[in-house]
C-alpha cells in the first residue's frame, strides 16, 4: 500500500488544480478514475509520477514525502534576461531592439557579441533605476489601439512567471518570435494565454517552457504626435492663454 503522505499529496495536487478524479485520470493516462490511487488500493506508477513532473513540474521527492519543495523549476522556464548589457563604465544600459533585430533576437539571445550591434542608452529618470530595462519596437497592429505599429515600448525584466499580472502588457520572447501581448493564466493548467488587444487576433495558449524571456511594458515612445481636431493643438494652447489673461485681468 502507498504511504499516507504520498496519497495525501496526490489528492492535494488534484484538488489544487481543480480536476475531478475522472479528469485527472485522463490527463495522467490512468484508466477511468484516480479513486483507487486516492484510496491506496493502487500504487502510483512510474508513468503517473513522470506525468506529474512533465505536466505540472511536481517534484517526485516531494510526492514521496522526502522533500518540502513541491515544484521543480526546470532551467528552461527561467524568464530572466539571458544577457545584461553594460556601457563602457560597466553601468547597465538599455538596449533597443528594433523590428528587424527582433527577428533574430530569439536565436541570438545568449550571444553577448550580437547585442553590441544594437543601439543602447541610459535614461536618467528615477523610474528606470534599480531594474533591467530593454526597448522593443512594436510590429503589426495586434495591440491597437494602445500600441501602434512602429512605436517603441520600454519594458522591465520579469524575474518569475508567478509575477505576471493580467492587467499589464508584456514583451514575450518565445523560441522563434518576439511578441507584445497581455498574459492570462487560465485555471486548472500551468499554461499561459497570450492575448491581443485588437480583437481580430484570437488568443492562443502556450506552455511556460516556450518563453525564453519576459519583459513587462512600463512606458512607450510615440512619434508624430499631432492634434487631430480641426483647430489644432497650438490653437487650443493659444485659447487657453487668452482665457488665462482674461481671468487675470478680471
CSV table of N, CA and C in Angstrom, one decimal, residues 10 12 17 33 53 58 81 89-90 95 103 112 142 153 163 179 183 208 210 224 243 246:
chain,number,residue,atom,x,y,z
A,10,UNK,N,-0.9,13.5,-3.4
A,10,UNK,CA,-1.5,13.3,-4.7
A,10,UNK,C,-2.9,13.9,-4.8
A,12,UNK,N,-4.0,16.3,-2.9
A,12,UNK,CA,-3.8,17.8,-2.8
A,12,UNK,C,-3.5,18.4,-4.2
A,17,UNK,N,-5.4,21.8,-8.5
A,17,UNK,CA,-5.5,22.1,-9.9
A,17,UNK,C,-7.0,22.1,-10.4
A,33,UNK,N,-10.6,6.4,-13.4
A,33,UNK,CA,-10.6,7.4,-12.3
A,33,UNK,C,-9.3,7.2,-11.4
A,53,UNK,N,5.4,15.2,-13.1
A,53,UNK,CA,6.6,16.0,-13.3
A,53,UNK,C,6.6,16.8,-14.6
A,58,UNK,N,5.8,18.7,-10.8
A,58,UNK,CA,5.7,18.2,-9.4
A,58,UNK,C,7.0,17.4,-9.1
A,81,UNK,N,16.5,37.9,-18.0
A,81,UNK,CA,17.3,38.2,-19.2
A,81,UNK,C,18.6,37.3,-19.3
A,89,UNK,N,31.5,52.2,-18.9
A,89,UNK,CA,31.8,52.4,-17.5
A,89,UNK,C,31.3,51.2,-16.6
A,90,UNK,N,30.8,50.2,-17.3
A,90,UNK,CA,30.3,49.0,-16.6
A,90,UNK,C,28.9,49.3,-15.9
A,95,UNK,N,19.2,48.5,-24.0
A,95,UNK,CA,19.4,48.2,-25.5
A,95,UNK,C,18.1,48.4,-26.2
A,103,UNK,N,13.6,39.9,-35.2
A,103,UNK,CA,13.5,38.7,-35.9
A,103,UNK,C,14.7,37.7,-35.6
A,112,UNK,N,26.5,37.4,-26.5
A,112,UNK,CA,26.8,38.8,-26.0
A,112,UNK,C,27.3,39.7,-27.1
A,142,UNK,N,-1.5,44.2,-33.7
A,142,UNK,CA,-2.3,43.4,-32.8
A,142,UNK,C,-2.6,44.0,-31.4
A,153,UNK,N,8.3,50.3,-27.0
A,153,UNK,CA,7.9,50.2,-25.6
A,153,UNK,C,9.2,50.0,-24.8
A,163,UNK,N,5.0,36.3,-11.3
A,163,UNK,CA,4.8,37.8,-11.2
A,163,UNK,C,3.9,38.4,-12.3
A,179,UNK,N,6.9,38.8,-29.2
A,179,UNK,CA,5.5,39.3,-29.3
A,179,UNK,C,5.2,40.3,-28.2
A,183,UNK,N,-1.1,38.8,-20.9
A,183,UNK,CA,-1.0,37.3,-20.5
A,183,UNK,C,-2.0,37.0,-19.4
A,208,UNK,N,4.7,27.2,-20.4
A,208,UNK,CA,5.8,28.1,-19.8
A,208,UNK,C,7.2,27.9,-20.4
A,210,UNK,N,8.1,27.5,-23.3
A,210,UNK,CA,8.3,28.1,-24.6
A,210,UNK,C,8.8,29.6,-24.5
A,224,UNK,N,5.3,61.4,-34.1
A,224,UNK,CA,4.2,62.0,-34.9
A,224,UNK,C,3.0,62.4,-34.1
A,243,UNK,N,-7.7,82.8,-22.3
A,243,UNK,CA,-8.7,82.7,-21.2
A,243,UNK,C,-8.0,83.0,-19.9
A,246,UNK,N,-7.6,86.8,-19.5
A,246,UNK,CA,-8.9,87.4,-19.1
A,246,UNK,C,-9.2,87.2,-17.6
